[in-house]
Amino acid sequence: MMERTWFITGISSGFGRLMAERLLSSGERVAGTIRKATAADDLKALYGDRLWIAQLDMIDVAGIRAVVNRAFAELGRIDIVVSNAGYGLFGAAEELSNEQIDHQIATNLAGPIHLVRAAVPHLRAQGGGRIVQISTYGGLAAMAGGSLYHASKWGAEGFFEAMVQELAPFNIGITIVEPGGARTEFRFGNAQVGTKIDAYQGTPAGLVHTILQDRSRLPIGDPARMVEIIISSADQSPAPKRIVLGSDSYTAIMKALGERLASIEGQKETAFSTDFPPAP
């Protein structure tokens, strides 16, 4: 593995932390963002100048651009930008507060958009690079109790689908990562929930509260194995548009896409019937 510089948002925990540890231990250079000032002190003590750290909250639009600009200015070149920071907000849509909704969209959707907008001029100027968006199988499939989380991730998926085409002429590749459940802090620690409404008890949306509290139901995914695949994708050319990780992710995505296609296939005649007739 040749030495490269990676910019990763959210290296305090989860995939971001594991990626930073793996890359630094392999001799790569990492620029990582954290929300709490001391969250990466142990990594800094181990790796010194090979770890560049900035404090950043993904809802801070001006801060995102300032940190990205400073990272490129101080490090000279960044090869891979990983949009990783985010969290899950769960519960029926009616159970969520306005503040929770705004914060979820600002962090999971607007944050990655502003991150990419800040990084692209630098990547173009250096002749190319790679962008990796950590999404979820919930960016292609949806379940009751996750409406706002899905809204943020489906929105991000649409943005990055378009950016694949926008940035291809500049030798900038994009990969969207679709992990299933993994044994990180995502569910037990970082997830947020709405305030229970009794009417949803016993419904699919209401079950999400039970799932988030039941620590006996461990996710099936091994985050270390997932991180290895994410990192190795940077060596693939062209960049894979999507990487599906986990049997639960693969199963859920295939089911969702199959059902979506099936609901559309029988509508061809109706769809074409709404066109203006061809000119004589």
mmCIF file of C-alpha atoms in Angstrom:
data_model
loop_
_atom_site.group_PDB
_atom_site.id
_atom_site.type_symbol
_atom_site.label_atom_id
_atom_site.label_comp_id
_atom_site.label_asym_id
_atom_site.label_seq_id
_atom_site.Cartn_x
_atom_site.Cartn_y
_atom_site.Cartn_z
ATOM 1 C CA MET A 1 0.000 0.000 0.000
ATOM 2 C CA MET A 2 1.531 3.316 -1.046
ATOM 3 C CA GLU A 3 1.397 6.196 1.401
ATOM 4 C CA ARG A 4 -1.602 8.426 0.863
ATOM 5 C CA THR A 5 -3.450 11.064 2.839
ATOM 6 C CA TRP A 6 -7.022 10.389 3.919
ATOM 7 C CA PHE A 7 -9.475 12.991 5.205
ATOM 8 C CA ILE A 8 -12.064 11.281 7.426
ATOM 9 C CA THR A 9 -14.926 12.948 9.278
ATOM 10 C CA GLY A 10 -15.833 11.502 12.656
ATOM 11 C CA ILE A 11 -12.812 9.499 13.826
ATOM 12 C CA SER A 12 -13.925 9.416 17.465
ATOM 13 C CA SER A 13 -15.761 6.099 17.149
ATOM 14 C CA GLY A 14 -17.259 3.544 14.796
ATOM 15 C CA PHE A 15 -16.054 3.121 11.236
ATOM 16 C CA GLY A 16 -14.160 6.409 11.319
ATOM 17 C CA ARG A 17 -12.117 5.371 14.337
ATOM 18 C CA LEU A 18 -11.379 1.911 12.924
ATOM 19 C CA MET A 19 -10.363 3.351 9.571
ATOM 20 C CA ALA A 20 -8.021 5.863 11.183
ATOM 21 C CA GLU A 21 -6.397 3.171 13.335
ATOM 22 C CA ARG A 22 -5.955 0.792 10.411
ATOM 23 C CA LEU A 23 -4.536 3.446 8.081
ATOM 24 C CA LEU A 24 -2.164 4.968 10.606
ATOM 25 C CA SER A 25 -0.831 1.565 11.641
ATOM 26 C CA SER A 26 -0.110 0.868 7.957
ATOM 27 C CA GLY A 27 1.948 4.035 7.527
ATOM 28 C CA GLU A 28 -0.672 6.202 5.842
ATOM 29 C CA ARG A 29 -1.452 9.785 6.825
ATOM 30 C CA VAL A 30 -4.870 10.734 8.222
ATOM 31 C CA ALA A 31 -6.627 14.072 8.610
ATOM 32 C CA GLY A 32 -9.488 13.392 10.986
ATOM 33 C CA THR A 33 -12.306 15.454 12.428
ATOM 34 C CA ILE A 34 -13.734 15.095 15.906
ATOM 35 C CA ARG A 35 -16.457 16.893 17.840
ATOM 36 C CA LYS A 36 -14.875 16.594 21.295
ATOM 37 C CA ALA A 37 -11.410 18.094 21.609
ATOM 38 C CA THR A 38 -9.766 15.151 23.386
ATOM 39 C CA ALA A 39 -11.429 12.309 21.458
ATOM 40 C CA ALA A 40 -8.306 11.347 19.505
ATOM 41 C CA ASP A 41 -5.583 12.186 22.007
ATOM 42 C CA ASP A 42 -4.492 8.545 22.242
ATOM 43 C CA LEU A 43 -4.067 8.281 18.471
ATOM 44 C CA LYS A 44 -2.165 11.567 18.368
ATOM 45 C CA ALA A 45 0.196 10.306 21.070
ATOM 46 C CA LEU A 46 0.888 7.163 19.046
ATOM 47 C CA TYR A 47 1.217 8.601 15.560
ATOM 48 C CA GLY A 48 2.272 12.223 15.980
ATOM 49 C CA ASP A 49 2.475 14.243 12.770
ATOM 50 C CA ARG A 50 0.906 11.496 10.663
ATOM 51 C CA LEU A 51 -2.411 12.342 12.324
ATOM 52 C CA TRP A 52 -3.808 15.809 11.615
ATOM 53 C CA ILE A 53 -6.835 16.640 13.759
ATOM 54 C CA ALA A 54 -9.506 19.331 13.589
ATOM 55 C CA GLN A 55 -12.546 19.871 15.785
ATOM 56 C CA LEU A 56 -15.699 19.981 13.670
ATOM 57 C CA ASP A 57 -19.437 19.517 13.992
ATOM 58 C CA MET A 58 -21.049 18.561 10.684
ATOM 59 C CA ILE A 59 -23.873 21.044 11.218
ATOM 60 C CA ASP A 60 -21.343 23.920 11.073
ATOM 61 C CA VAL A 61 -21.408 24.834 7.376
ATOM 62 C CA ALA A 62 -18.756 27.556 7.588
ATOM 63 C CA GLY A 63 -16.630 25.317 9.780
ATOM 64 C CA ILE A 64 -16.701 22.499 7.241
ATOM 65 C CA ARG A 65 -15.271 24.698 4.501
ATOM 66 C CA ALA A 66 -12.698 26.239 6.832
ATOM 67 C CA VAL A 67 -11.446 22.851 8.048
ATOM 68 C CA VAL A 68 -11.273 21.384 4.538
ATOM 69 C CA ASN A 69 -9.395 24.421 3.220
ATOM 70 C CA ARG A 70 -6.961 24.294 6.121
ATOM 71 C CA ALA A 71 -6.357 20.555 5.700
ATOM 72 C CA PHE A 72 -5.445 20.922 2.027
ATOM 73 C CA ALA A 73 -3.316 24.007 2.740
ATOM 74 C CA GLU A 74 -1.343 22.367 5.528
ATOM 75 C CA LEU A 75 -1.076 18.839 4.122
ATOM 76 C CA GLY A 76 -0.540 19.735 0.480
ATOM 77 C CA ARG A 77 -2.539 16.889 -1.014
ATOM 78 C CA ILE A 78 -5.455 14.743 0.121
ATOM 79 C CA ASP A 79 -6.063 11.591 -1.881
ATOM 80 C CA ILE A 80 -9.279 10.229 -0.352
ATOM 81 C CA VAL A 81 -12.078 12.156 1.361
ATOM 82 C CA VAL A 82 -14.282 9.942 3.544
ATOM 83 C CA SER A 83 -17.640 11.364 4.589
ATOM 84 C CA ASN A 84 -18.279 9.190 7.626
ATOM 85 C CA ALA A 85 -19.701 11.335 10.438
ATOM 86 C CA GLY A 86 -23.389 10.788 11.106
ATOM 87 C CA TYR A 87 -25.878 9.139 13.430
ATOM 88 C CA GLY A 88 -29.280 7.467 13.460
ATOM 89 C CA LEU A 89 -32.546 9.056 14.587
ATOM 90 C CA PHE A 90 -35.350 6.552 15.140
ATOM 91 C CA GLY A 91 -39.004 6.434 16.067
ATOM 92 C CA ALA A 92 -42.232 7.156 14.238
ATOM 93 C CA ALA A 93 -42.096 10.482 12.404
ATOM 94 C CA GLU A 94 -44.827 11.803 14.691
ATOM 95 C CA GLU A 95 -42.661 11.043 17.733
ATOM 96 C CA LEU A 96 -39.768 13.238 16.621
ATOM 97 C CA SER A 97 -39.297 16.876 17.567
ATOM 98 C CA ASN A 98 -38.666 19.632 15.038
ATOM 99 C CA GLU A 99 -35.186 20.079 16.500
ATOM 100 C CA GLN A 100 -34.385 16.370 16.125
ATOM 101 C CA ILE A 101 -35.523 16.396 12.502
ATOM 102 C CA ASP A 102 -33.523 19.499 11.616
ATOM 103 C CA HIS A 103 -30.385 18.142 13.309
ATOM 104 C CA GLN A 104 -30.649 14.774 11.548
ATOM 105 C CA ILE A 105 -30.958 16.356 8.098
ATOM 106 C CA ALA A 106 -28.218 18.890 8.835
ATOM 107 C CA THR A 107 -25.775 16.205 9.988
ATOM 108 C CA ASN A 108 -26.465 13.292 7.639
ATOM 109 C CA LEU A 109 -27.480 15.105 4.455
ATOM 110 C CA ALA A 110 -26.438 18.762 4.403
ATOM 111 C CA GLY A 111 -23.112 18.015 6.106
ATOM 112 C CA PRO A 112 -21.834 15.600 3.436
ATOM 113 C CA ILE A 113 -23.066 17.932 0.688
ATOM 114 C CA HIS A 114 -21.100 20.869 2.099
ATOM 115 C CA LEU A 115 -18.079 18.645 2.715
ATOM 116 C CA VAL A 116 -17.942 17.583 -0.928
ATOM 117 C CA ARG A 117 -18.577 21.103 -2.194
ATOM 118 C CA ALA A 118 -15.616 22.284 -0.106
ATOM 119 C CA ALA A 119 -13.307 19.462 -1.203
ATOM 120 C CA VAL A 120 -14.038 19.367 -4.942
ATOM 121 C CA PRO A 121 -12.126 22.534 -5.955
ATOM 122 C CA HIS A 122 -9.009 21.152 -4.266
ATOM 123 C CA LEU A 123 -9.412 17.697 -5.804
ATOM 124 C CA ARG A 124 -9.865 19.232 -9.262
ATOM 125 C CA ALA A 125 -6.790 21.409 -8.792
ATOM 126 C CA GLN A 126 -4.614 18.432 -7.870
ATOM 127 C CA GLY A 127 -5.850 16.384 -10.839
ATOM 128 C CA GLY A 128 -8.215 13.984 -9.129
ATOM 129 C CA GLY A 129 -8.931 11.962 -6.040
ATOM 130 C CA ARG A 130 -11.525 9.770 -4.422
ATOM 131 C CA ILE A 131 -14.622 10.472 -2.326
ATOM 132 C CA VAL A 132 -16.165 7.774 -0.126
ATOM 133 C CA GLN A 133 -19.598 8.272 1.412
ATOM 134 C CA ILE A 134 -20.478 5.959 4.298
ATOM 135 C CA SER A 135 -24.186 5.371 3.803
ATOM 136 C CA THR A 136 -26.224 2.343 4.892
ATOM 137 C CA TYR A 137 -28.500 -0.259 3.375
ATOM 138 C CA GLY A 138 -31.141 2.107 4.749
ATOM 139 C CA GLY A 139 -30.209 4.441 1.911
ATOM 140 C CA LEU A 140 -31.844 2.041 -0.542
ATOM 141 C CA ALA A 141 -34.386 0.241 1.658
ATOM 142 C CA ALA A 142 -36.764 1.654 4.252
ATOM 143 C CA MET A 143 -38.388 0.392 7.421
ATOM 144 C CA ALA A 144 -40.988 1.776 9.799
ATOM 145 C CA GLY A 145 -39.440 3.692 12.647
ATOM 146 C CA GLY A 146 -36.592 5.035 10.573
ATOM 147 C CA SER A 147 -38.317 7.584 8.358
ATOM 148 C CA LEU A 148 -36.060 10.562 9.090
ATOM 149 C CA TYR A 149 -32.864 8.511 9.087
ATOM 150 C CA HIS A 150 -33.902 7.078 5.729
ATOM 151 C CA ALA A 151 -34.788 10.544 4.442
ATOM 152 C CA SER A 152 -31.281 11.756 5.248
ATOM 153 C CA LYS A 153 -29.581 8.738 3.687
ATOM 154 C CA TRP A 154 -31.806 8.484 0.599
ATOM 155 C CA GLY A 155 -31.137 12.166 0.002
ATOM 156 C CA ALA A 156 -27.393 11.627 0.292
ATOM 157 C CA GLU A 157 -27.575 8.688 -2.112
ATOM 158 C CA GLY A 158 -29.283 10.835 -4.727
ATOM 159 C CA PHE A 159 -26.716 13.588 -4.292
ATOM 160 C CA PHE A 160 -23.758 11.234 -4.683
ATOM 161 C CA GLU A 161 -25.344 9.427 -7.653
ATOM 162 C CA ALA A 162 -25.411 12.750 -9.471
ATOM 163 C CA MET A 163 -21.927 13.689 -8.296
ATOM 164 C CA VAL A 164 -20.501 10.492 -9.783
ATOM 165 C CA GLN A 165 -21.449 11.893 -13.187
ATOM 166 C CA GLU A 166 -20.484 15.501 -12.417
ATOM 167 C CA LEU A 167 -16.985 14.655 -11.216
ATOM 168 C CA ALA A 168 -16.016 11.849 -13.602
ATOM 169 C CA PRO A 169 -14.472 14.321 -16.130
ATOM 170 C CA PHE A 170 -12.066 15.488 -13.418
ATOM 171 C CA ASN A 171 -10.723 12.055 -12.454
ATOM 172 C CA ILE A 172 -12.609 12.163 -9.141
ATOM 173 C CA GLY A 173 -14.198 8.835 -8.281
ATOM 174 C CA ILE A 174 -17.048 8.322 -5.820
ATOM 175 C CA THR A 175 -17.996 5.235 -3.835
ATOM 176 C CA ILE A 176 -21.139 4.863 -1.716
ATOM 177 C CA VAL A 177 -20.751 2.279 1.066
ATOM 178 C CA GLU A 178 -23.874 0.371 2.162
ATOM 179 C CA PRO A 179 -23.098 -1.373 5.484
ATOM 180 C CA GLY A 180 -25.625 -3.495 7.313
ATOM 181 C CA GLY A 181 -25.727 -3.691 11.065
ATOM 182 C CA ALA A 182 -22.233 -3.651 12.569
ATOM 183 C CA ARG A 183 -20.979 -3.966 16.127
ATOM 184 C CA THR A 184 -20.049 -0.327 16.597
ATOM 185 C CA GLU A 185 -21.493 2.384 18.846
ATOM 186 C CA PHE A 186 -24.069 3.284 16.182
ATOM 187 C CA ARG A 187 -27.004 1.464 17.807
ATOM 188 C CA PHE A 188 -25.976 1.356 21.454
ATOM 189 C CA GLY A 189 -24.589 4.761 22.274
ATOM 190 C CA ASN A 190 -24.964 7.110 19.324
ATOM 191 C CA ALA A 191 -28.535 6.465 18.178
ATOM 192 C CA GLN A 192 -31.270 8.903 19.180
ATOM 193 C CA VAL A 193 -34.989 8.171 19.549
ATOM 194 C CA GLY A 194 -38.154 10.158 19.624
ATOM 195 C CA THR A 195 -40.583 10.427 22.533
ATOM 196 C CA LYS A 196 -42.875 7.391 22.661
ATOM 197 C CA ILE A 197 -46.494 7.816 21.646
ATOM 198 C CA ASP A 198 -48.707 5.056 23.050
ATOM 199 C CA ALA A 199 -50.665 4.715 19.806
ATOM 200 C CA TYR A 200 -47.606 3.189 18.104
ATOM 201 C CA GLN A 201 -47.072 0.491 20.736
ATOM 202 C CA GLY A 202 -47.168 -2.908 19.045
ATOM 203 C CA THR A 203 -46.866 -1.433 15.538
ATOM 204 C CA PRO A 204 -43.800 -1.813 13.287
ATOM 205 C CA ALA A 205 -42.720 1.765 14.036
ATOM 206 C CA GLY A 206 -43.092 1.215 17.751
ATOM 207 C CA LEU A 207 -40.849 -1.855 17.731
ATOM 208 C CA VAL A 208 -37.799 0.283 17.028
ATOM 209 C CA HIS A 209 -37.758 1.387 20.670
ATOM 210 C CA THR A 210 -37.517 -2.240 21.804
ATOM 211 C CA ILE A 211 -34.810 -3.067 19.264
ATOM 212 C CA LEU A 212 -32.620 -0.158 20.337
ATOM 213 C CA GLN A 213 -32.887 -1.159 23.991
ATOM 214 C CA ASP A 214 -32.326 -4.901 23.525
ATOM 215 C CA ARG A 215 -28.583 -5.450 23.804
ATOM 216 C CA SER A 216 -28.989 -9.203 23.331
ATOM 217 C CA ARG A 217 -29.644 -8.622 19.621
ATOM 218 C CA LEU A 218 -26.131 -7.991 18.404
ATOM 219 C CA PRO A 219 -25.654 -6.829 14.800
ATOM 220 C CA ILE A 220 -24.220 -9.494 12.503
ATOM 221 C CA GLY A 221 -21.565 -7.326 10.832
ATOM 222 C CA ASP A 222 -17.871 -7.301 11.768
ATOM 223 C CA PRO A 223 -16.791 -3.643 11.476
ATOM 224 C CA ALA A 224 -13.091 -4.535 11.145
ATOM 225 C CA ARG A 225 -13.777 -6.666 8.072
ATOM 226 C CA MET A 226 -15.978 -3.951 6.634
ATOM 227 C CA VAL A 227 -13.276 -1.318 7.118
ATOM 228 C CA GLU A 228 -10.695 -3.482 5.342
ATOM 229 C CA ILE A 229 -12.950 -3.652 2.275
ATOM 230 C CA ILE A 230 -13.667 0.094 2.360
ATOM 231 C CA ILE A 231 -9.957 0.903 2.512
ATOM 232 C CA SER A 232 -9.049 -1.556 -0.240
ATOM 233 C CA SER A 233 -11.673 0.000 -2.534
ATOM 234 C CA ALA A 234 -9.416 3.040 -2.889
ATOM 235 C CA ASP A 235 -7.052 0.878 -4.951
ATOM 236 C CA GLN A 236 -9.775 -0.089 -7.433
ATOM 237 C CA SER A 237 -10.023 1.744 -10.725
ATOM 238 C CA PRO A 238 -12.549 2.880 -11.681
ATOM 239 C CA ALA A 239 -14.019 3.528 -8.258
ATOM 240 C CA PRO A 240 -16.837 1.095 -7.435
ATOM 241 C CA LYS A 241 -20.055 3.095 -7.312
ATOM 242 C CA ARG A 242 -21.418 1.021 -4.416
ATOM 243 C CA ILE A 243 -20.046 -1.452 -1.891
ATOM 244 C CA VAL A 244 -22.597 -3.586 -0.055
ATOM 245 C CA LEU A 245 -21.345 -4.941 3.283
ATOM 246 C CA GLY A 246 -23.167 -7.554 5.346
ATOM 247 C CA SER A 247 -25.607 -10.320 4.522
ATOM 248 C CA ASP A 248 -28.433 -8.289 6.068
ATOM 249 C CA SER A 249 -27.565 -5.347 3.818
ATOM 250 C CA TYR A 250 -27.433 -7.473 0.675
ATOM 251 C CA THR A 251 -30.751 -9.181 1.496
ATOM 252 C CA ALA A 252 -32.586 -5.964 2.360
ATOM 253 C CA ILE A 253 -31.339 -4.083 -0.701
ATOM 254 C CA MET A 254 -32.129 -6.881 -3.128
ATOM 255 C CA LYS A 255 -35.644 -7.225 -1.682
ATOM 256 C CA ALA A 256 -36.317 -3.486 -1.796
ATOM 257 C CA LEU A 257 -35.030 -3.005 -5.343
ATOM 258 C CA GLY A 258 -36.853 -6.111 -6.576
ATOM 259 C CA GLU A 259 -40.145 -4.916 -5.132
ATOM 260 C CA ARG A 260 -39.612 -1.460 -6.595
ATOM 261 C CA LEU A 261 -38.962 -2.812 -10.073
ATOM 262 C CA ALA A 262 -41.917 -5.177 -9.844
ATOM 263 C CA SER A 263 -44.252 -2.292 -8.987
ATOM 264 C CA ILE A 264 -43.078 -0.369 -12.077
ATOM 265 C CA GLU A 265 -42.766 -3.085 -14.711
ATOM 266 C CA GLY A 266 -46.485 -3.349 -15.422
ATOM 267 C CA GLN A 267 -46.874 0.395 -15.974
ATOM 268 C CA LYS A 268 -45.023 0.793 -19.267
ATOM 269 C CA GLU A 269 -48.137 1.207 -21.415
ATOM 270 C CA THR A 270 -49.669 3.772 -19.048
ATOM 271 C CA ALA A 271 -46.400 5.695 -18.749
ATOM 272 C CA PHE A 272 -45.899 5.918 -22.533
ATOM 273 C CA SER A 273 -49.550 6.880 -23.049
ATOM 274 C CA THR A 274 -48.965 10.263 -21.424
ATOM 275 C CA ASP A 275 -46.463 11.425 -24.060
ATOM 276 C CA PHE A 276 -47.465 13.768 -26.862
ATOM 277 C CA PRO A 277 -47.962 11.772 -30.070
ATOM 278 C CA PRO A 278 -44.948 11.874 -32.389
ATOM 279 C CA ALA A 279 -45.018 14.628 -34.994
ATOM 280 C CA PRO A 280 -46.370 13.466 -38.381
#
